[in-house]
Amino acid sequence: MFNQNLDSKPQTSLPKQAQQTLRLSVLATAIASVTSMSAIAASDTQTSEVETLVVKGSLIGHSELEDVKEYPGARNILTQDQIKKTSALSIDSALQSVPGIKVQDETGTGVLPNISVRGLKASRSGHAQFLMDGVPLTLAPYGHTGQSIFPATMATLDRIDIVRGGAAVQYGPNNVGGVINLVTKPIPHQWQTEISNRLTVFEDGNTPLNDVYLRTGGWLNDTLALQVEGNFLTGDSFRDHSDTDVTNFQAKLQWLLSDTQELQAFVQRYDADTQMPGALAPADYDDDRTQSKRPYDEYQGESTRWSLKYLHDLAIADGAEFEILTFGHNSDRFFQWGYNNTGDWADPSRPSTHIRTSPRQFEVYGIEPKLAVYVAGPSVTQNWIFGARYVNEEIDYKTTTAPVTGGAVTIDRDWHSDTDAYAGYISNEIGLFNDRLKVTPGIRYETVKMAFDDFGKDTSKDNKVTEWLPGLTLAYNLTDQWVAYTNAQKSLRVPQISDVRTDGEKSSELAWNYELGARYTQDSTSFNVALYRIDFKDKLEWNPTTQVTENIGKTLHQGIELSARHVPESLPALSLGGGYTYLDATLEEGENEGNQLAHTSKHQLNWDATYTFSKLEATLSGYYFSDAYSDDANTVEEDSIGKAGKIPAYMVWNLNIGSDLYKDESSKLRMNLGVNNLFDEDYYFRGIDTSPTGRYPASGRSYVLDLNYQF
């Protein structure tokens, strides 16, 4: 279900009537495997007749660990427990432990993540589809996919689901890099209150970064549940000019209207205000990497988001579920940055002569009805999913310029985009040989109408995109532990507002994604290997020199991802995990044909080892990324302002020690002590959005104290 508010086994403390209602609701929407369903059936023999029903209303299920076992593609789920063990500072830093994901840290606080999946451009995380509880998180799912507001904070999450292949038919568009679903904390069955405080002290920083989280919620009666949350992030990162203030309020409601009907509601208010320290020229970096030379750079963002979901179990075929989801948001974001109007505008070694701003407003509304139907034949099972979606986007896009010394403000851009997007999709999971083989063909249809107005030039342009996007996944259970899988899917990213304005009609970025892999799952050991290939054509890239979006043609992304976890039988207190990614991402056309794509590392390693002794749990974890180029020309030597040149490899180690200070049946007090970047690795990025020239320092050593009390 949308907010993941129901566990598969209701607590006995819940009233008996509510337990029965909850079971019916869970079973009607269950997307777990047959094994998972059997486990539920064993818990209550009185409902065994109902529990043979397996209706799958979503290709990725509930984003539970059990959903990964038979999933026909590369996929990882990070639980809250795993995230805390690796002492991650933010959502984006937690994702660095996932094969195929690389992060450019712009703020040190996670407010503006730049996440790359399998070598796709990281800037504002615009090449992967982000969801929150299955609802699009992006500012504009079609016309502005960049996450220049990221209305999510780590403390509010229960887990993160990273699906890199096989989900494009249901979850589109902009899924070339996959789907990342942020799952918020569920409403507990018994009323529960949670208070936590996470203090991060940067060794070279100023004011510590303080993260306060409050949550209270539970079932008010047999049919109604409510939860409210507040998250407050204040302080600085390790750099000068990095003051940060974030507030995130969320509320969710779950109402069991009857034994077969349910209503779920969610509302959120998110506000962020942060200074941005920017990049440094190499000489300034060597002098003091914590300083800032960009005193005018800052960012503000605010967003009000909501969703409403209605579910209804239907007595058709061997089981069916109808749902209708409506969602929307009203968001404003504002960037301000300094630039020099002579030479390289972003040269960090020269003082700014002008200040540029880019205020943008977004109003988005969407509605998505969906029907899932399960048919059990004598030798074949079928799980049909029929869905449709309409999304309307209104985008106001401005930039202004004014001299630092004061004077007239010039409006450089005054654009408006109105987008109407219609989509429909059908898939059918066909189970053969007692469901040992599952074949899922599907197809998605997208038609997008974009009306662009340039008020400054009094011109209008229209753009229309229509695409059929087929997909096919196969999963075969070789044994109870081994699953082999393969998938192929066509994905698209429609032209963005900045693309349409150049010449009106603009085709979509299109890609074919392929995977071939195998997964092993057993109590103490798990293993996954995936070969992948992305054939990308008509790839659009912003050229900061010409200030125009250019079609760089075809790119090819291919490689292998490995991940494993093992608990030795002879030493059950020890848990070992690790992964390796090889990525070969190259340009296939143009003057730089054959070159490595900018900012991509060929090799990635991640690891963690947890040992439990007495009441303590110690985890040593880390990641490694090989060197990368900062331009498509693959320039090796760094110039004096840091505009081009290789980006060195880096390796980061983290240490975390956790312990339950107090625990009983209804309450728990837990402490985590962490050290991030244990060996104080000195590394940097390059080419991040409003500060694209110079070295962008990554965080040095920091210390974390996390106290969490639930009662």
XYZ file of C-alpha atoms in Angstrom:
711
model
C 0.000 0.000 0.000
C 0.999 3.568 -0.611
C 2.238 4.564 2.832
C 3.271 1.100 3.972
C 1.255 1.519 7.135
C 0.229 -2.123 7.557
C 2.530 -4.882 8.703
C 1.908 -8.402 7.448
C 1.212 -9.615 10.998
C -1.056 -7.351 13.082
C -0.088 -6.918 16.724
C -2.256 -8.782 19.199
C -2.686 -5.547 21.143
C -4.975 -4.257 18.395
C -8.712 -4.943 18.892
C -9.880 -8.186 17.303
C -12.219 -6.470 14.829
C -9.378 -4.217 13.640
C -7.090 -7.245 13.300
C -9.545 -8.927 10.929
C -10.021 -5.727 8.927
C -6.302 -5.188 8.698
C -5.732 -8.728 7.449
C -8.273 -8.308 4.698
C -6.724 -5.006 3.636
C -3.208 -6.394 3.631
C -4.096 -9.589 1.819
C -6.079 -7.802 -0.862
C -3.105 -5.644 -1.794
C -0.269 -8.055 -1.063
C 2.523 -8.017 -3.566
C 4.916 -10.301 -1.771
C 5.780 -13.734 -3.106
C 3.789 -16.933 -2.514
C 6.237 -17.858 0.238
C 5.504 -14.603 2.017
C 1.769 -15.143 1.713
C 2.059 -18.643 3.148
C 3.797 -17.215 6.169
C 0.851 -14.903 6.781
C -1.587 -17.764 6.382
C 0.194 -19.772 9.038
C -0.394 -16.976 11.538
C -4.179 -17.331 11.383
C -5.794 -20.510 10.021
C -9.245 -18.930 10.098
C -8.330 -16.699 7.124
C -6.595 -19.409 5.076
C -9.238 -19.329 2.350
C -8.676 -15.605 1.757
C -4.888 -15.875 2.026
C -4.514 -17.956 -1.114
C -5.206 -14.725 -2.987
C -2.120 -13.054 -4.487
C -3.034 -9.743 -6.113
C -0.065 -7.695 -7.249
C -0.978 -4.094 -7.804
C 2.588 -2.861 -8.234
C 5.672 -4.086 -10.065
C 7.881 -3.193 -7.088
C 5.480 -4.270 -4.353
C 5.710 -2.627 -0.957
C 9.447 -1.987 -1.230
C 9.974 -4.660 1.427
C 13.087 -6.837 1.688
C 10.945 -9.853 0.762
C 10.006 -8.166 -2.524
C 13.629 -8.293 -3.667
C 13.991 -12.074 -3.459
C 12.216 -12.890 -6.742
C 12.367 -9.490 -8.394
C 13.417 -9.766 -12.068
C 16.093 -7.054 -11.994
C 18.912 -5.387 -10.077
C 17.546 -3.991 -6.848
C 18.662 -3.009 -3.330
C 16.760 -1.935 -0.252
C 18.441 0.118 2.456
C 16.696 -0.203 5.812
C 16.868 2.447 8.525
C 19.023 0.060 10.539
C 21.505 -0.347 7.658
C 21.656 3.392 7.075
C 22.485 4.101 10.710
C 25.099 1.342 10.819
C 27.029 2.997 8.003
C 26.792 6.347 9.827
C 25.423 8.065 6.721
C 25.123 11.833 7.013
C 22.156 12.148 4.633
C 20.015 10.301 2.090
C 22.503 10.837 -0.719
C 25.469 9.668 1.359
C 23.513 6.523 2.302
C 23.012 5.764 -1.394
C 26.770 5.644 -1.998
C 26.755 2.107 -0.574
C 24.541 0.910 -3.469
C 26.232 -0.592 -6.554
C 26.037 1.697 -9.571
C 25.292 4.915 -7.660
C 27.685 7.855 -7.368
C 27.010 11.107 -5.527
C 28.409 14.624 -5.875
C 28.008 16.286 -2.487
C 27.115 19.946 -3.037
C 26.130 21.125 0.439
C 27.513 18.612 2.949
C 24.011 18.429 4.464
C 22.077 16.459 1.816
C 19.736 19.342 1.007
C 20.555 19.287 -2.728
C 21.606 15.763 -3.758
C 23.342 15.111 -7.076
C 22.878 11.395 -7.672
C 24.126 9.515 -10.731
C 22.915 5.996 -11.572
C 25.064 3.884 -13.917
C 26.899 6.891 -15.302
C 23.877 9.071 -16.081
C 24.395 12.761 -15.342
C 24.288 13.576 -11.625
C 23.321 17.261 -11.719
C 20.192 17.672 -9.593
C 19.596 13.891 -9.819
C 17.595 14.422 -13.016
C 18.026 11.013 -14.676
C 16.308 8.736 -12.142
C 12.694 8.763 -11.063
C 12.297 9.577 -7.370
C 9.165 8.523 -5.530
C 8.004 8.982 -1.966
C 5.738 6.122 -0.941
C 5.115 5.462 -4.628
C 4.178 9.079 -5.464
C 6.396 11.202 -7.780
C 8.720 13.381 -5.711
C 10.133 15.396 -8.621
C 9.252 19.061 -9.060
C 7.740 18.338 -12.467
C 7.757 14.642 -13.499
C 7.807 15.601 -17.183
C 9.054 19.148 -17.812
C 11.619 19.613 -15.006
C 12.958 16.339 -13.627
C 15.857 17.841 -11.646
C 15.539 17.668 -7.869
C 16.239 21.348 -7.197
C 13.881 20.880 -4.281
C 14.399 17.585 -2.490
C 11.531 17.466 0.033
C 12.766 14.471 1.984
C 14.830 14.094 5.153
C 16.555 10.956 6.343
C 14.978 10.851 9.812
C 11.469 10.448 8.341
C 12.369 7.380 6.254
C 11.914 3.725 7.114
C 13.825 2.435 4.072
C 15.007 3.287 0.556
C 14.229 1.057 -2.426
C 16.628 1.361 -5.386
C 15.268 -0.390 -8.495
C 17.661 -0.157 -11.430
C 15.838 -2.330 -13.972
C 12.490 -3.865 -14.870
C 10.017 -1.247 -13.574
C 9.748 1.182 -16.488
C 6.315 0.050 -17.730
C 4.494 1.103 -14.566
C 6.833 3.822 -13.311
C 7.490 6.389 -16.005
C 8.768 8.561 -17.443
C 12.414 9.424 -16.651
C 13.377 5.960 -15.482
C 16.497 5.409 -17.593
C 18.471 5.280 -14.344
C 15.754 3.348 -12.545
C 13.306 4.124 -9.760
C 14.258 5.208 -6.230
C 11.365 4.918 -3.765
C 11.732 6.673 -0.409
C 9.451 4.877 2.050
C 8.370 6.904 5.069
C 7.819 5.471 8.532
C 4.570 3.505 8.893
C 1.841 4.209 11.399
C 2.373 1.751 14.273
C -0.483 -0.433 15.499
C -0.054 0.697 19.081
C 0.255 4.415 19.740
C 3.934 5.307 19.717
C 6.002 8.443 20.168
C 9.554 8.848 18.913
C 12.083 11.554 19.816
C 15.558 11.664 18.342
C 18.457 14.055 18.152
C 21.402 13.629 15.804
C 24.364 15.934 16.321
C 27.117 16.080 13.677
C 30.352 17.869 14.480
C 32.676 18.503 11.544
C 36.334 18.486 12.507
C 36.995 21.608 10.421
C 33.544 23.107 10.785
C 31.858 25.880 12.689
C 28.395 25.406 14.222
C 27.493 21.689 14.563
C 24.690 20.331 12.415
C 21.743 19.406 14.631
C 18.950 17.109 13.413
C 15.872 16.898 15.682
C 13.036 14.497 14.830
C 9.634 14.076 16.522
C 6.929 11.562 15.651
C 3.717 10.412 17.286
C 0.983 8.206 15.910
C -1.079 5.049 16.054
C -4.612 3.681 15.779
C -7.255 5.905 17.332
C -9.824 3.101 17.085
C -10.477 -0.049 15.052
C -10.692 1.824 11.735
C -8.762 5.100 11.961
C -5.018 5.717 12.259
C -3.071 8.982 12.375
C 0.580 10.014 12.502
C 2.314 13.415 12.588
C 6.038 14.120 12.231
C 8.413 17.047 12.481
C 12.058 17.164 11.413
C 14.342 20.161 12.019
C 17.867 20.460 10.598
C 19.975 23.466 11.620
C 23.655 24.367 11.664
C 26.598 24.308 9.258
C 28.556 21.787 7.245
C 32.373 21.722 7.315
C 32.668 24.809 5.023
C 32.354 28.510 5.589
C 29.169 30.051 4.202
C 27.115 26.877 4.700
C 24.466 27.871 7.252
C 21.479 25.524 6.874
C 17.897 25.601 8.138
C 15.415 22.889 7.079
C 11.972 22.097 8.468
C 9.892 19.140 7.329
C 6.374 18.487 8.646
C 4.409 15.392 7.567
C 1.042 13.947 8.496
C -0.633 10.784 7.285
C -4.021 9.229 7.858
C -5.364 5.736 7.220
C -9.100 5.061 7.328
C -10.619 1.590 6.908
C -13.978 2.495 5.411
C -15.177 -1.112 5.340
C -13.814 -4.648 5.062
C -13.047 -3.974 1.394
C -12.381 -0.227 1.207
C -9.595 1.950 2.503
C -8.545 5.600 2.284
C -4.978 6.876 2.774
C -4.000 10.541 2.965
C -0.672 12.331 3.195
C 0.255 16.008 3.509
C 3.676 17.610 3.829
C 5.195 21.050 4.278
C 8.910 21.367 3.526
C 11.092 24.495 3.821
C 14.840 24.786 3.200
C 17.182 27.757 3.455
C 20.894 27.205 2.968
C 24.018 29.060 2.005
C 26.135 27.435 -0.704
C 29.940 27.589 -0.300
C 30.680 26.766 -3.963
C 33.830 25.555 -5.691
C 37.404 26.731 -5.148
C 40.291 27.412 -7.510
C 43.076 24.816 -7.026
C 45.345 27.332 -5.259
C 42.590 28.346 -2.822
C 41.705 24.691 -2.255
C 45.306 23.891 -1.329
C 45.416 26.909 0.976
C 42.185 26.121 2.866
C 39.581 23.705 1.498
C 37.000 24.798 4.093
C 36.847 28.420 2.944
C 34.277 29.867 0.544
C 34.945 32.355 -2.258
C 31.317 32.703 -3.288
C 29.631 34.949 -0.690
C 26.483 35.548 -2.748
C 25.502 31.925 -3.402
C 22.408 30.706 -1.570
C 19.274 28.630 -1.987
C 15.713 28.614 -0.660
C 12.998 26.087 -1.368
C 9.498 25.465 -0.084
C 6.965 22.842 -1.036
C 3.483 21.803 0.034
C 2.729 18.259 -1.117
C -0.342 16.059 -0.730
C -1.758 12.754 -1.895
C -4.978 10.824 -1.460
C -5.377 7.149 -2.253
C -8.548 5.053 -2.339
C -8.391 1.231 -2.472
C -11.268 -1.160 -3.088
C -11.150 -4.968 -3.152
C -13.354 -6.344 -5.923
C -15.013 -9.760 -6.136
C -14.063 -10.461 -9.739
C -11.905 -13.240 -11.247
C -9.867 -14.883 -8.474
C -9.228 -11.571 -6.806
C -8.945 -7.940 -7.836
C -8.092 -4.557 -6.442
C -8.992 -1.120 -7.739
C -7.178 1.958 -6.580
C -7.190 5.603 -7.503
C -4.365 7.938 -6.530
C -4.492 11.722 -6.698
C -1.474 13.844 -5.843
C -0.099 17.327 -6.240
C 2.189 19.991 -4.919
C 2.849 23.708 -4.965
C 6.555 24.508 -4.816
C 8.862 27.513 -5.051
C 12.613 27.418 -5.289
C 15.133 30.250 -5.469
C 18.838 30.130 -6.328
C 21.174 33.102 -6.127
C 24.793 33.064 -7.229
C 27.582 35.469 -8.081
C 29.408 35.609 -11.386
C 32.018 37.652 -13.184
C 30.855 39.206 -16.440
C 34.310 39.052 -18.009
C 36.153 35.855 -18.933
C 34.851 32.632 -17.378
C 31.718 33.702 -15.500
C 32.199 30.974 -12.868
C 35.937 31.524 -12.272
C 36.167 31.070 -8.473
C 39.465 32.957 -8.268
C 37.885 36.258 -9.354
C 35.412 38.369 -7.383
C 31.835 38.476 -8.571
C 30.692 41.551 -10.456
C 27.030 40.549 -10.732
C 24.421 38.510 -8.928
C 22.057 36.219 -10.789
C 18.851 34.714 -9.413
C 16.593 31.967 -10.715
C 13.193 31.916 -8.994
C 10.900 29.134 -10.200
C 7.366 28.115 -9.297
C 5.735 24.735 -9.844
C 2.125 23.645 -9.610
C 1.542 19.967 -10.292
C -1.583 17.838 -10.170
C -1.942 14.170 -11.074
C -4.517 11.395 -10.990
C -3.815 7.712 -11.570
C -6.486 4.980 -11.495
C -5.283 1.370 -11.555
C -6.847 -2.091 -11.617
C -5.070 -5.319 -10.688
C -6.724 -8.654 -11.512
C -5.494 -12.103 -10.503
C -6.535 -15.186 -12.481
C -5.542 -18.668 -11.295
C -5.746 -21.336 -13.980
C -4.972 -25.070 -13.677
C -1.426 -24.633 -15.018
C -1.013 -20.880 -15.519
C -1.536 -17.911 -13.217
C -1.930 -14.374 -14.464
C -1.688 -11.036 -12.676
C -2.923 -8.220 -14.895
C -2.247 -4.562 -14.105
C -4.140 -1.878 -16.044
C -3.294 1.735 -15.297
C -3.678 5.267 -16.627
C -2.379 8.631 -15.469
C -2.911 12.316 -16.169
C -0.472 14.960 -14.949
C -0.694 18.727 -15.385
C 2.347 20.911 -14.764
C 2.532 24.699 -14.601
C 6.112 26.030 -14.468
C 7.204 29.662 -14.113
C 10.900 29.941 -14.891
C 12.783 33.230 -14.446
C 16.347 34.481 -14.153
C 17.460 37.995 -13.220
C 20.794 39.807 -13.114
C 21.922 42.810 -11.085
C 25.328 44.401 -10.361
C 26.876 43.581 -6.994
C 27.214 47.302 -6.310
C 23.518 47.835 -6.879
C 21.580 49.122 -9.843
C 18.933 48.039 -12.277
C 17.710 44.448 -12.254
C 17.572 42.820 -15.683
C 15.092 40.020 -16.371
C 17.071 37.610 -18.539
C 14.411 34.909 -18.832
C 10.719 34.969 -18.204
C 9.405 31.615 -19.332
C 6.243 29.670 -18.695
C 5.453 26.067 -19.508
C 2.094 24.313 -19.364
C 2.282 20.545 -19.749
C -0.503 17.992 -20.109
C 0.772 14.420 -19.944
C -1.331 11.316 -20.525
C -0.065 7.793 -19.938
C -1.510 4.302 -20.028
C 0.114 0.976 -19.230
C -0.701 -2.735 -19.239
C 1.345 -5.607 -17.866
C 0.634 -9.260 -17.166
C 2.757 -11.431 -14.888
C 2.304 -14.970 -16.241
C 3.245 -17.762 -13.855
C 4.239 -21.129 -15.341
C 5.427 -24.440 -13.877
C 3.833 -23.755 -10.478
C 5.056 -20.156 -10.673
C 8.700 -21.179 -10.961
C 8.866 -19.204 -14.208
C 7.327 -15.745 -14.330
C 7.161 -13.852 -17.601
C 5.873 -10.276 -17.536
C 5.288 -8.500 -20.838
C 4.032 -4.943 -20.702
C 3.760 -1.711 -22.592
C 3.430 1.945 -21.660
C 2.066 4.739 -23.823
C 3.057 8.355 -23.204
C 1.741 11.444 -24.937
C 2.968 14.795 -23.661
C 1.799 18.207 -24.847
C 3.997 21.128 -23.847
C 3.079 24.775 -24.429
C 6.036 27.142 -23.969
C 5.819 30.932 -23.653
C 8.770 33.312 -23.601
C 7.205 36.441 -22.140
C 10.433 38.393 -22.545
C 10.460 37.847 -26.320
C 6.682 37.551 -26.697
C 7.002 34.190 -28.443
C 5.239 30.851 -28.002
C 6.209 27.330 -28.994
C 4.477 23.989 -28.741
C 6.038 20.581 -28.435
C 4.354 17.183 -28.495
C 5.915 13.844 -27.634
C 4.282 10.471 -28.246
C 6.029 7.185 -27.481
C 5.221 3.499 -27.081
C 7.497 1.999 -24.420
C 7.518 -1.823 -24.314
C 9.070 -3.928 -21.582
C 9.633 -7.589 -20.805
C 10.909 -9.272 -17.635
C 11.595 -12.942 -16.880
C 12.435 -14.601 -13.581
C 13.069 -18.315 -13.139
C 13.406 -20.003 -9.753
C 16.251 -22.439 -10.367
C 15.955 -23.616 -6.751
C 14.315 -22.266 -3.622
C 17.386 -20.049 -3.187
C 18.491 -19.217 -6.753
C 16.584 -16.927 -9.117
C 17.814 -16.094 -12.613
C 16.389 -12.999 -14.285
C 16.554 -10.848 -17.363
C 14.710 -7.777 -18.545
C 14.532 -5.340 -21.431
C 12.679 -2.041 -21.404
C 12.441 1.179 -23.353
C 12.617 4.407 -21.368
C 12.299 8.084 -22.111
C 12.957 11.506 -20.670
C 10.844 14.156 -22.338
C 12.394 17.521 -23.335
C 12.792 19.840 -20.376
C 11.539 23.427 -20.322
C 15.059 24.699 -21.072
C 15.245 22.349 -24.092
C 11.942 23.351 -25.678
C 12.683 27.064 -25.658
C 15.616 26.732 -28.079
C 13.792 25.475 -31.174
C 10.291 24.440 -30.150
C 9.941 20.916 -31.484
C 12.406 18.724 -29.626
C 12.426 14.939 -29.534
C 12.719 12.912 -26.339
C 15.809 11.316 -24.934
C 15.291 7.578 -25.439
C 17.091 4.554 -24.078
C 16.895 0.775 -24.181
C 17.868 -0.849 -20.882
C 18.934 -4.489 -20.618
C 19.834 -6.671 -17.643
C 20.863 -10.282 -17.143
C 21.484 -11.556 -13.654
C 21.040 -14.044 -10.848
C 20.220 -13.734 -7.166
C 20.855 -16.138 -4.295
C 18.946 -15.730 -1.038
C 19.377 -17.896 2.027
C 19.123 -17.220 5.758
C 22.788 -16.368 6.283
C 23.925 -15.554 2.750
C 22.717 -13.483 -0.169
C 24.351 -12.697 -3.477
C 23.434 -10.811 -6.652
C 25.206 -10.419 -9.985
C 23.828 -8.257 -12.791
C 25.123 -7.486 -16.256
C 23.586 -4.297 -17.608
C 23.572 -2.197 -20.749
C 21.947 1.161 -21.518
C 21.771 2.237 -25.157
C 21.010 5.955 -24.923
C 20.252 8.061 -27.994
C 19.500 11.760 -28.481
C 21.080 12.547 -25.142
C 20.673 16.217 -24.280
C 23.359 18.110 -22.364
C 23.507 21.740 -21.262
C 26.531 23.574 -22.685
C 27.515 26.280 -20.159
C 29.642 28.051 -22.785
C 26.914 28.477 -25.412
C 24.083 28.522 -22.831
C 22.149 26.113 -25.071
C 21.031 22.506 -24.663
C 22.829 20.363 -27.233
C 22.129 16.874 -28.530
C 25.370 14.935 -27.966
C 23.941 11.858 -29.688
C 24.381 8.290 -28.513
C 25.988 7.143 -25.309
C 26.585 3.600 -24.108
C 26.557 2.548 -20.450
C 27.447 -1.048 -19.681
C 29.037 -3.059 -16.925
C 28.555 -5.465 -14.073
C 27.269 -5.073 -10.516
C 28.031 -7.506 -7.712
C 26.738 -7.465 -4.153
C 26.813 -10.015 -1.334
C 26.101 -10.441 2.358
C 27.189 -13.287 4.628
C 26.871 -14.262 8.296
C 29.361 -17.064 9.140
C 27.731 -20.014 10.888
C 30.762 -20.360 13.121
C 30.613 -16.669 14.097
C 26.980 -15.465 13.995
C 27.906 -12.209 15.724
C 29.670 -11.115 12.524
C 27.891 -9.829 9.413
C 29.825 -9.054 6.235
C 28.600 -7.139 3.188
C 30.198 -5.828 0.040
C 29.766 -4.861 -3.587
C 31.667 -4.049 -6.751
C 30.628 -2.148 -9.876
C 32.389 -1.916 -13.204
C 31.029 0.873 -15.412
C 32.064 1.579 -18.983
C 30.192 4.745 -20.017
C 31.265 6.190 -23.369
C 30.255 8.671 -26.035
C 29.290 6.907 -29.244
C 29.025 9.904 -31.575
C 30.588 13.303 -32.228
C 34.078 14.698 -31.898
C 34.602 12.946 -28.550
C 33.449 9.534 -29.773
C 34.931 6.726 -27.684
C 35.743 8.963 -24.715
C 34.615 8.257 -21.170
C 31.582 10.239 -20.036
C 32.385 13.050 -17.639
C 32.267 12.332 -13.904
C 31.943 8.549 -14.330
C 34.221 6.176 -12.392
C 34.987 2.826 -13.960
C 35.358 1.063 -10.604
C 33.292 1.284 -7.433
C 33.672 -0.722 -4.235
C 31.602 -0.694 -1.072
C 31.893 -2.768 2.090
C 30.662 -3.113 5.664
C 31.383 -5.433 8.565
C 29.285 -5.519 11.732
C 30.270 -7.313 14.909
C 27.980 -7.620 17.912
C 29.428 -8.169 21.362
C 27.745 -7.759 24.717
C 25.311 -4.879 24.148
C 27.433 -3.124 21.527
C 27.201 -3.320 17.756
C 30.223 -2.008 15.849
C 30.238 -1.425 12.087
C 33.177 -0.522 9.873
C 32.062 0.497 6.378
C 33.266 2.428 3.379
C 33.358 2.998 -0.353
C 35.864 3.601 -3.140
C 35.491 5.325 -6.511
C 38.198 5.338 -9.153
C 39.267 8.531 -10.927
C 37.089 10.337 -13.446
C 37.286 13.027 -16.088
C 35.475 16.316 -15.632
C 34.734 16.882 -19.335
C 33.783 14.773 -22.338
C 37.091 15.688 -24.011
C 38.782 13.667 -21.222
C 41.247 16.427 -20.354
C 43.928 15.061 -18.019
C 45.826 18.154 -16.818
C 44.039 20.527 -14.492
C 44.022 24.193 -15.478
C 44.622 27.087 -13.097
C 40.951 27.658 -12.280
C 39.995 23.991 -12.030
C 37.615 24.015 -14.982
C 39.013 20.807 -16.483
C 41.276 17.952 -15.461
C 41.027 14.527 -13.922
C 39.201 14.060 -10.645
C 41.318 11.794 -8.403
C 40.066 8.519 -6.941
C 38.942 8.500 -3.330
C 38.307 6.015 -0.543
C 36.211 6.790 2.534
C 35.884 4.737 5.730
C 33.156 5.146 8.365
C 32.858 3.723 11.871
C 29.682 3.365 13.926
C 29.054 1.926 17.390
C 25.448 1.423 18.469
C 23.823 0.163 21.633
C 20.387 -0.098 23.227
C 20.814 1.799 26.487
C 17.368 0.742 27.658
C 14.724 -1.564 26.222
C 11.465 -3.118 27.396
C 8.220 -4.256 25.753
C 6.976 -0.743 24.987
C 10.002 1.546 24.891
C 13.593 1.736 23.716
C 16.455 4.177 24.055
C 19.231 3.677 21.512
C 22.519 5.476 21.016
C 24.785 5.551 17.966
C 28.273 7.038 17.911
C 29.811 7.485 14.494
C 32.907 8.775 12.774
C 32.509 9.650 9.106
C 35.554 9.765 6.836
C 37.541 8.052 9.564
C 40.935 8.663 7.942
C 40.099 12.216 6.832
C 40.351 11.503 3.079
C 40.967 14.699 1.102
C 38.866 14.551 -2.080
C 36.697 16.750 -4.239
C 34.190 16.942 -7.093
C 33.890 19.333 -10.011
C 31.214 20.907 -12.179
C 28.193 21.226 -9.876
C 25.341 23.389 -11.206
C 25.682 27.065 -10.156
C 29.381 26.613 -9.342
C 30.683 24.535 -12.268
C 34.311 25.699 -12.279
C 36.887 24.672 -9.677
C 37.196 21.982 -7.031
C 34.125 21.293 -4.906
C 35.451 19.921 -1.567
C 33.916 16.816 -0.031
C 33.466 16.522 3.701
C 36.430 15.678 5.900
C 36.251 13.821 9.203
C 33.109 14.332 11.283
C 31.628 12.879 14.473
C 28.013 11.864 15.033
C 26.037 11.343 18.226
C 22.554 9.948 17.624
C 20.041 9.380 20.446
C 16.655 7.854 19.679
C 13.878 7.219 22.196
C 10.652 5.397 21.308
C 7.843 4.833 23.790
